[in-house]
Coordinates of C-alpha atoms and ligand atoms in Angstrom, one line a residue:
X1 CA 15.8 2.9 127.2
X2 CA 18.9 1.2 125.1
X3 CA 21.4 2.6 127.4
X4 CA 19.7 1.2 130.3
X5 CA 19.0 -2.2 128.0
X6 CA 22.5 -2.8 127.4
X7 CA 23.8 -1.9 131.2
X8 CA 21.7 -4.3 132.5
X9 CA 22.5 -6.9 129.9
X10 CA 26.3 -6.2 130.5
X11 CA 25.1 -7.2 134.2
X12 CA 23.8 -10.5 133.1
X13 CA 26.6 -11.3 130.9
X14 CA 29.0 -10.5 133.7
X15 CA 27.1 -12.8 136.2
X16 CA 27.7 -15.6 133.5
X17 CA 31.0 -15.4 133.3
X18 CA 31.9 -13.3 130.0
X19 CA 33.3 -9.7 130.1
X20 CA 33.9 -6.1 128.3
X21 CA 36.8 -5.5 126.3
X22 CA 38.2 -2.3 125.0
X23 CA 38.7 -3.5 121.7
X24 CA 36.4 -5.0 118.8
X25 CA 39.6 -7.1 117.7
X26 CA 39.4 -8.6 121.2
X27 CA 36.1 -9.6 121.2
X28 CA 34.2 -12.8 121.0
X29 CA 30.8 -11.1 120.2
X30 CA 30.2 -8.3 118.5
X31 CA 26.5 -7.1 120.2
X32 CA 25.0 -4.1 118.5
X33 CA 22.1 -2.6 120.4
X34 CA 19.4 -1.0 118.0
X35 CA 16.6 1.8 118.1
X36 CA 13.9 1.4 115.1
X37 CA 12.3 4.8 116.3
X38 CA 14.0 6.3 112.9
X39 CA 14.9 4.9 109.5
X40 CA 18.5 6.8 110.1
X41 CA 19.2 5.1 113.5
X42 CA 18.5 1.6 112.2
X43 CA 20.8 2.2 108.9
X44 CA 23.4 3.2 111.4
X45 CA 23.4 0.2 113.5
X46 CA 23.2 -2.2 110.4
X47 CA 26.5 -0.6 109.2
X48 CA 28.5 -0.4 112.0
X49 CA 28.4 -4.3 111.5
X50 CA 28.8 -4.1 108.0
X51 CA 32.1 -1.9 108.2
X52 CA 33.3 -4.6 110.3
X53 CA 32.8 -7.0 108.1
X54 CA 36.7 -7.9 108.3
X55 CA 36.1 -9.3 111.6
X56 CA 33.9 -12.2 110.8
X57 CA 36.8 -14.0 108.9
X58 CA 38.5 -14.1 112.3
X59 CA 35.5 -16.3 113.7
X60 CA 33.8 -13.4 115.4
X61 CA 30.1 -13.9 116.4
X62 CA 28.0 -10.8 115.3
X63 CA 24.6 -10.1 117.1
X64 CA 21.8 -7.6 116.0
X65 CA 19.5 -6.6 119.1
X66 CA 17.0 -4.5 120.3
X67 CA 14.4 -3.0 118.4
X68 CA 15.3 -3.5 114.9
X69 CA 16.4 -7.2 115.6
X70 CA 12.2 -7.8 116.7
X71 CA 10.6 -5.8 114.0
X72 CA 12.2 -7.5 111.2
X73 CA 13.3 -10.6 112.8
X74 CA 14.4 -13.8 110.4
X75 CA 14.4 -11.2 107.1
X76 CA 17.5 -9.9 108.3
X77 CA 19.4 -12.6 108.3
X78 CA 18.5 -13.4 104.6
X79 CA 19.6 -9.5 103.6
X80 CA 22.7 -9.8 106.0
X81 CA 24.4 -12.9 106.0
X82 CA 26.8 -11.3 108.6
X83 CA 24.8 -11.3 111.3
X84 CA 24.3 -14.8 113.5
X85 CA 22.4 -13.6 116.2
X86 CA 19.1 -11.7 116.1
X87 CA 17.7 -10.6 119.4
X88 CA 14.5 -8.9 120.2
X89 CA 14.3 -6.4 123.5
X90 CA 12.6 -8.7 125.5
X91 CA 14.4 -11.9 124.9
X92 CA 17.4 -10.9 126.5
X93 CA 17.9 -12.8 129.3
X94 CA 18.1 -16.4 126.6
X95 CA 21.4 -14.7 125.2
X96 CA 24.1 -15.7 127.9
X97 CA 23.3 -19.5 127.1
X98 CA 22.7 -19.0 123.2
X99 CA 25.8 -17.5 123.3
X100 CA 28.1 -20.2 125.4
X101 CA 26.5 -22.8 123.4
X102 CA 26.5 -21.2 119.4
X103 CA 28.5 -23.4 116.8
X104 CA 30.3 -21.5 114.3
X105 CA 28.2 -20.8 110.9
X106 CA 24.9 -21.3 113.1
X107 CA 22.0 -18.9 113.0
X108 CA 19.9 -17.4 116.1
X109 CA 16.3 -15.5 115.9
X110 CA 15.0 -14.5 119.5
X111 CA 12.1 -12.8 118.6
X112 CA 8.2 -11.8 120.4
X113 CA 7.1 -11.7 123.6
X114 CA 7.8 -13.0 127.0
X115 CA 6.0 -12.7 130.2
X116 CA 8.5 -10.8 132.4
X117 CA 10.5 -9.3 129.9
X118 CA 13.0 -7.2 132.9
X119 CA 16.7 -8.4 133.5
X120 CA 17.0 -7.9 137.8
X121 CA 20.9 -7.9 137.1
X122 CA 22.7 -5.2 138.3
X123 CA 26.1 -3.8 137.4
X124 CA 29.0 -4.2 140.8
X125 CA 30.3 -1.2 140.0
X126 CA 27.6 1.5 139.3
X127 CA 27.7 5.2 138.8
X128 CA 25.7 8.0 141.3
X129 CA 23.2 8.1 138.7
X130 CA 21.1 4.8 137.4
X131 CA 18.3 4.6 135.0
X132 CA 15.5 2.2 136.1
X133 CA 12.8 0.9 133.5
X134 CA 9.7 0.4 135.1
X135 CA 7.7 -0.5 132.3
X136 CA 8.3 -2.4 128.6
X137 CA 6.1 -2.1 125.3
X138 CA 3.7 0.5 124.9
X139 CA 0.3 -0.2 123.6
X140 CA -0.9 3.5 122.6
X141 CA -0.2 3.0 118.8
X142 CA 0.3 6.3 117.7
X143 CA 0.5 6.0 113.7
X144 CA 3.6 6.8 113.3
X145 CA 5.7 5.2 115.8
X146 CA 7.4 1.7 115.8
X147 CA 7.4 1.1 119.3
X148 CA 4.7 -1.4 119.9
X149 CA 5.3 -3.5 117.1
X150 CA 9.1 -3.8 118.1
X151 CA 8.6 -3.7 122.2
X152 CA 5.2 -5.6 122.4
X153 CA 2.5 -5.0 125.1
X154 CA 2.2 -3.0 128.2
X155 CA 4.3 -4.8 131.0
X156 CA 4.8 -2.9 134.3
X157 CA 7.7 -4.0 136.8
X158 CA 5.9 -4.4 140.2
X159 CA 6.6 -1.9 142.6
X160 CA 7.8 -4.1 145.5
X161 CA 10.6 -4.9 143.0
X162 CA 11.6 -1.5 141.5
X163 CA 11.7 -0.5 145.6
X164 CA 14.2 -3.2 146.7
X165 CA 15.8 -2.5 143.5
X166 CA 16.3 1.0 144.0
X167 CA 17.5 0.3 147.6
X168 CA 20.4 -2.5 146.0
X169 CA 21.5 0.4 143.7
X170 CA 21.8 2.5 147.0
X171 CA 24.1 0.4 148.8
X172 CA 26.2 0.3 145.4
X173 CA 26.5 4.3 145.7
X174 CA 23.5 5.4 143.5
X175 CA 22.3 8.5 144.5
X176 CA 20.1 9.4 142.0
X177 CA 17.0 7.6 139.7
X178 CA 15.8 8.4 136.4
X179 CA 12.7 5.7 135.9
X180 CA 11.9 5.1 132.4
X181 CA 9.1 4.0 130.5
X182 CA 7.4 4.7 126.9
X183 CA 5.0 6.6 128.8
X184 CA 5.3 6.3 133.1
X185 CA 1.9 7.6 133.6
X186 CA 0.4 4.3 132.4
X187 CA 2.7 2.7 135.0
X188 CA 0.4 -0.3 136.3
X189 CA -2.4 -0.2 134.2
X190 CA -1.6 -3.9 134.2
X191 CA -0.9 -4.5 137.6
X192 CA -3.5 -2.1 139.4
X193 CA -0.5 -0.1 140.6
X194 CA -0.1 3.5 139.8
X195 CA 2.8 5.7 139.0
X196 CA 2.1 8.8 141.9
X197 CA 2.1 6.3 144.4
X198 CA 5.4 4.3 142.7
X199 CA 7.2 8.0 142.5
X200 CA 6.2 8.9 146.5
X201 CA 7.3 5.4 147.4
X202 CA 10.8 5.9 145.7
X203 CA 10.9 9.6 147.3
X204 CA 11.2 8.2 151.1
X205 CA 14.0 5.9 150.2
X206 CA 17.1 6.7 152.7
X207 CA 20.5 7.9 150.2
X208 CA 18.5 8.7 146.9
X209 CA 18.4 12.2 146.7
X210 CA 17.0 13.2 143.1
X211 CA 14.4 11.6 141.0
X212 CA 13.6 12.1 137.1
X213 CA 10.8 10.5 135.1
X214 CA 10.3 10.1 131.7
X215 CA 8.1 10.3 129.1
X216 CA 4.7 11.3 129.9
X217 CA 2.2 11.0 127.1
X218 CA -0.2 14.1 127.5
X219 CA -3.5 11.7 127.6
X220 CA -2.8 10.3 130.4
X221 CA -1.1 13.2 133.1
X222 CA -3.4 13.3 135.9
X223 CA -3.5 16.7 138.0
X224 CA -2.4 14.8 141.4
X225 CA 1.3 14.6 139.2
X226 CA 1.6 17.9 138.7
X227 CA 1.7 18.4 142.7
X228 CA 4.5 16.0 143.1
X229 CA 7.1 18.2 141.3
X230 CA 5.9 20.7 144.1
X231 CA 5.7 18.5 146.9
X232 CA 8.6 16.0 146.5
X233 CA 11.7 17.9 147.2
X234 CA 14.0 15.4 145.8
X235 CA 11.9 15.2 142.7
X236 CA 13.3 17.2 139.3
X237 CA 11.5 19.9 138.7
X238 CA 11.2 19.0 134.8
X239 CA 8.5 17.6 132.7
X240 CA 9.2 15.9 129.7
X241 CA 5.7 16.1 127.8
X242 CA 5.6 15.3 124.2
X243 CA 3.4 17.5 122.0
X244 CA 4.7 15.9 118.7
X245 CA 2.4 18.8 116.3
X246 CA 0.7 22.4 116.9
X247 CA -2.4 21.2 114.8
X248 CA -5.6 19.7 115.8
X249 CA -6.2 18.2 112.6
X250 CA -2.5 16.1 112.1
X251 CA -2.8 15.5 116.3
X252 CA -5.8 13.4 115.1
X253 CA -3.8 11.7 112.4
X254 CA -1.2 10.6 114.7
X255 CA -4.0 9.0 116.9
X256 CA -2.5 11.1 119.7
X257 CA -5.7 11.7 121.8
X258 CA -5.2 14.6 123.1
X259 CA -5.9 18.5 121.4
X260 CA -4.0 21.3 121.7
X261 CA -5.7 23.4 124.3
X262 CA -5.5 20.3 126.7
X263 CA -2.2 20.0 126.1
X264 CA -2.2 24.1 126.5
X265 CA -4.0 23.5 130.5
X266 CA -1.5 21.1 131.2
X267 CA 1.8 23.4 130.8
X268 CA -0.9 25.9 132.7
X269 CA -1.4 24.4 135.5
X270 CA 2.1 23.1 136.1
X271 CA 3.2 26.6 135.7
X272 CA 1.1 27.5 138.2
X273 CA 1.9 25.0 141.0
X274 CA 5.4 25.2 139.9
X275 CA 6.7 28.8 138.6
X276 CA 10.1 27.5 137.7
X277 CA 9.5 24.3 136.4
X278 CA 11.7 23.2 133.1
X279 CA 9.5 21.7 130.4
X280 CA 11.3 20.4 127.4
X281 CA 8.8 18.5 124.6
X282 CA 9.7 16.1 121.2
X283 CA 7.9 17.3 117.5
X284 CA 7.8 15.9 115.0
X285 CA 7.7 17.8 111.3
X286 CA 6.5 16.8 107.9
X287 CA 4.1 14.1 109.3
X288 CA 2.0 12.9 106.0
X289 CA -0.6 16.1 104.7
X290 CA 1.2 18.3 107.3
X291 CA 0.6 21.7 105.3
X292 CA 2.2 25.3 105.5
X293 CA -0.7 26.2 107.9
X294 CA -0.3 22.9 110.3
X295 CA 3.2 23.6 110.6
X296 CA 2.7 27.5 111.3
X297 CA 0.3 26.4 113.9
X298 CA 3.7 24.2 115.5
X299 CA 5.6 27.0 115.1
X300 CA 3.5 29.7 117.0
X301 CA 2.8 27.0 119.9
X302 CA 6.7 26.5 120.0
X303 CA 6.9 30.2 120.4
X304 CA 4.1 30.7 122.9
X305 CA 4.9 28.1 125.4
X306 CA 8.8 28.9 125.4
X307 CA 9.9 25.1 126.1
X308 CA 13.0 24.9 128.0
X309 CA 14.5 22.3 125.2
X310 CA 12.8 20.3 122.8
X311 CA 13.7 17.3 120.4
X312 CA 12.7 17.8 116.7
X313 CA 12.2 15.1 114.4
X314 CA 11.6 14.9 110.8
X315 CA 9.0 12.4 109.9
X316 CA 10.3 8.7 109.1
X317 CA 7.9 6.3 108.0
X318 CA 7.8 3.1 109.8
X319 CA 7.0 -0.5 108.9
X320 CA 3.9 -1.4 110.2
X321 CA 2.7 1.6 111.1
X322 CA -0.9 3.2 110.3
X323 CA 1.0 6.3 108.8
X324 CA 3.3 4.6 106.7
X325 CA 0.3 3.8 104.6
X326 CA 0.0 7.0 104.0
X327 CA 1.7 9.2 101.4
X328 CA 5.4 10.5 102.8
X329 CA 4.0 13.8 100.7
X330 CA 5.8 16.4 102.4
X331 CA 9.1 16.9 100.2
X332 CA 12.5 16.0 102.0
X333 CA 13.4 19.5 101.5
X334 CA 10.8 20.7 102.9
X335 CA 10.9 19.1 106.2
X336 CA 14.2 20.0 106.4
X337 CA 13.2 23.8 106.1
X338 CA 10.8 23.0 108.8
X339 CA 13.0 21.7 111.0
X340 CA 15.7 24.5 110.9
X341 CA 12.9 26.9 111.6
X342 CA 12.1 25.4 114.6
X343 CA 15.5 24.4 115.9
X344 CA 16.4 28.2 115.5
X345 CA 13.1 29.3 117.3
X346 CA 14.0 26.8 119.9
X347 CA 17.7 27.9 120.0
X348 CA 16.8 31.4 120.8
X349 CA 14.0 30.7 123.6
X350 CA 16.6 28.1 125.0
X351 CA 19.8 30.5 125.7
X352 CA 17.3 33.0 126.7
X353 CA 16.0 30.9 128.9
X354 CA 19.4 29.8 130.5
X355 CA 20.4 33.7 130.3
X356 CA 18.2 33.5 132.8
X357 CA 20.0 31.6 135.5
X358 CA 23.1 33.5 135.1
X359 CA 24.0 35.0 138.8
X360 CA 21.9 32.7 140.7
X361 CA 22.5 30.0 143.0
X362 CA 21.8 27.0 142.5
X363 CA 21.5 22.9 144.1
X364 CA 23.5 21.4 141.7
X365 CA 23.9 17.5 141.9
X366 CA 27.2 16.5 140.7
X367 CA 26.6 13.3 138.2
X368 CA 29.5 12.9 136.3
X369 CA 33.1 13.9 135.0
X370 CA 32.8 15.7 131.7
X371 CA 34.4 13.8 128.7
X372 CA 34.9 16.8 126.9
X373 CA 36.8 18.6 129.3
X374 CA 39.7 17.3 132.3
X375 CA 39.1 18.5 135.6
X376 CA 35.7 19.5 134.8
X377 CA 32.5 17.8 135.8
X378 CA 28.8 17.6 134.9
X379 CA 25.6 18.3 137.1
X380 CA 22.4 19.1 137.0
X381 CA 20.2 22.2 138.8
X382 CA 16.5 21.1 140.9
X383 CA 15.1 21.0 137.2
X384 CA 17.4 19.1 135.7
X385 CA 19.2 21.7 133.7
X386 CA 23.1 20.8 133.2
X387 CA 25.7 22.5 134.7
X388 CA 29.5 22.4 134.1
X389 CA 32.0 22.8 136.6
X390 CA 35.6 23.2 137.2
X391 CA 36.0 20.4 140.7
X392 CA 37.4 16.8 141.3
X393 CA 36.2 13.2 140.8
X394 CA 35.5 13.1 144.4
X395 CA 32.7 15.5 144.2
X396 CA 30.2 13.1 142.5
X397 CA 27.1 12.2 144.0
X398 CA 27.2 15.5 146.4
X399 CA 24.2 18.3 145.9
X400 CA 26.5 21.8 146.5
X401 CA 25.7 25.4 145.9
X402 CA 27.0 26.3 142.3
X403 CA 26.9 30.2 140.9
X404 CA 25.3 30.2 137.3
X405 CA 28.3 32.7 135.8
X406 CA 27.1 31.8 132.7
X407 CA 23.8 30.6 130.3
X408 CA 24.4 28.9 127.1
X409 CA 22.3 27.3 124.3
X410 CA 22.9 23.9 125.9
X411 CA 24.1 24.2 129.2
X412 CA 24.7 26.3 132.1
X413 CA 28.5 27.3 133.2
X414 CA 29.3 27.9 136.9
X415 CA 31.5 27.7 140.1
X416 CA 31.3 25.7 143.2
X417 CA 30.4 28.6 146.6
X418 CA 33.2 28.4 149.1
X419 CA 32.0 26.8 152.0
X420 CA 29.1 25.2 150.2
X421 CA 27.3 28.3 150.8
Ligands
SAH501 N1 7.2 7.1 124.2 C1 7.6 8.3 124.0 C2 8.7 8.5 123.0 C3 8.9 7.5 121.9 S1 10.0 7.8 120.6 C4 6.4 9.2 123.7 O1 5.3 8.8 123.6 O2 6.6 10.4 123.6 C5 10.7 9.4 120.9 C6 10.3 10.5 119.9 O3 10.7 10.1 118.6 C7 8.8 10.7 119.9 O4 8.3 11.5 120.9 C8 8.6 11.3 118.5 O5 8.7 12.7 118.6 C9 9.8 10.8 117.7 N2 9.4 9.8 116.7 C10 8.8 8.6 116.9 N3 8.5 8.0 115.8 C11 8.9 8.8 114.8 C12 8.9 8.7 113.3 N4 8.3 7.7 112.7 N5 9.4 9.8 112.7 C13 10.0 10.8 113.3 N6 10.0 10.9 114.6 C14 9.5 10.0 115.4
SF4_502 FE1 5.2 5.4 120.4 FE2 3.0 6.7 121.1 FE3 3.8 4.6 122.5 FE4 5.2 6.9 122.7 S1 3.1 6.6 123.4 S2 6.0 4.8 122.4 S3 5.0 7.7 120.6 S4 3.1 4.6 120.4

């Protein structure tokens, strides 16, 4: 959601005449994007500005935005007098002018809500792939997460817009969609729109040929979704779906709404519709009076359903949020234990998993060069799992027939089929 933030504010700041340098030394303003999701991240941000701190004796302008810069708003510029410009996520579009008209020494807060909170800019040059948020704000307040005090209410882009959106990225060579909201399924609640239809609209566009989604909160999936990843053939086969803990009991502390054996029908019934399907899920560990027995519960769960990948989290309390009022009472230690089990579990089902693919031929669309390695490039299989791949630049944007030679832990290795076939 940053990365797709800060591209389209680079958009904006482009239209109105400023650019990217290369260099920090070269720049005007310094604009830190920030996530609030996790104590860690927001430390990070904060001193990435502070180790820079050299710069502001040259005149430089620093800004703090995203989510961090709207949670704590003012406060931060009394703890940081480094910072001049604090701007929330949906305030954006104010910065180009703040910014052309700020005085030296003068201070900026851009904080709360806004009615249409979306940036339209888009980049001139874009890449194959584009990431498209169709909603802001999420209003589902689970107790421990940040996100609706720092990103504010429900608000879903209209779908006439996203559509002539999608089509402008076309003509710029995108090829490819990845739409992105706190939880797409609730995609028009506000607007009496719904996300199936959005996602079938977006499928008939002429030039896009692969779609992703994410997140989907596990409330809200209705069965009429599940048949999409069957019956949309540019559609990733891959479901991002959240289960966050194994156990009824701290489920019902995070105010999740949902237990585990309807999370347990979900993965079911997409199996069933859609053998292959990738399903990769977030958890969180050492959530407040999460005991040996909760956590066990995670772990067999982990081990039954055999995600694809999964994101594991140790619990960070928030500000403002329900659980933060609660005692942090499972020891740092131990949530570190925790999380290494899990990650290890996880590591094994994962290679296994991609094992799996080794030999087999499969649609790969090309989306990038790797930055690791020259000459090499990075795509991704029909359910989104990555691929690297010995080819040239030229290649990007194209679906070819790839040979899984081999499955690793993270990715799959393989080799373009002569002929394409
Ligand atoms: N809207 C998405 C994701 C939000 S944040 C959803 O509902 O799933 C991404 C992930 O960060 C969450 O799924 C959760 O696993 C993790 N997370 C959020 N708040 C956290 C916290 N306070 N401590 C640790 N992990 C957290
Ligand atoms: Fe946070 Fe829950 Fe909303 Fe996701 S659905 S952003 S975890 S409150």
């Amino acid at each position: 959601m940053n990365f797709c933030d800060s591209e389209r504010l680079m958009a904006l700041l482009e239209k109105e005449g400023f650019c990217a340098v290369n260099s920090l030394q070269d720049a005007q303003f310094i604009i830190v994007n920030t996530c609030s999701v996790r104590k860690h991240a927001e430390d990070r941000a904060i001193n990435f500005l502070r180790s820079n701190i050299n710069l502001k004796r040259k005149g430089k302008i620093f800004c703090l935005i995203g989510c961090t810069a709207n949670l704590y708003g003012k406060e931060l510029l009394e703890r940081f007098d480094f910072i001049d410009v604090i701007c929330g996520p949906n305030r954006y579009k104010e910065l180009p002018e703040v910014l052309s008209n700020i005085k030296n020494g003068e201070k900026i807060v851009l904080t709360g809500e806004v009615e249409n909170p979306f940036i339209d800019e888009i980049k001139n040059n874009m890449d194959v792939s584009s990431l498209i948020s169709i909603t802001k704000g999420c209003e589902n307040f689970c107790s421990y997460c940040v996100v609706p005090y720092t990103r504010g209410k429900l608000v879903s882009k209209p779908a006439k817009k996203i559509i002539e959106e999608v089509k402008k990225l076309v003509e710029r060579g995108v090829k490819e969609v990845i739409l992105l909201g706190q939880n797409v399924n609730e995609y028009g609640k506000d607007t009496g729109e719904n996300f199936v239809d959005l996602v079938e609209k977006i499928h008939d566009i002429e030039g896009i040929v692969r779609i992703g989604f994410l997140t989907s909160h596990p409330k809200d999936v209705p069965e009429k979704l599940l048949y999409l990843f069957r019956d949309l053939p540019k559609l990733y086969k891959h479901f991002h779906l959240p289960l966050q803990s194994g156990s009824d009991r701290i489920l019902k502390l995070m105010n999740r709404r949902y237990t585990i054996s309807h999370y347990l029908g979900i993965v079911e019934k997409v199996r069933e519709i859609v053998p292959n399907i990738s399903i990769t899920s977030d958890i969180i560990v050492g959530f407040p009076g999460e005991k040996e027995e909760d956590f066990m519960e995670t772990y067999k769960i982990v081990e039954r359903i055999k995600f694809d990948d999964l994101f594991v989290f140790k619990y960070s309390p928030r500000p403002k949020t329900k659980a933060s009022k609660l005692p942090d009472d499972v020891p740092k230690k131990e949530k570190e234990r925790r999380h290494s089990l899990i990650l290890n579990l996880q590591d094994k089902i994962s290679l296994e998993k991609n094992k799996a693919y080794e030999g087999k031929i499969e649609n790969v669309f090309i989306r990038k060069s790797s930055y690791k390695r020259e000459g090499y490039l990075v795509g991704r299989t029909e359910t989104e799992k990555p691929v690297i791949l010995q080819g040239e630049e030229n290649l990007k944007g194209k679906v070819l027939k790839v040979r899984i030679i081999e499955g690793f832990r993270h990715y799959l290795y393989g080799k373009l089929c002569e002929n394409n076939k």
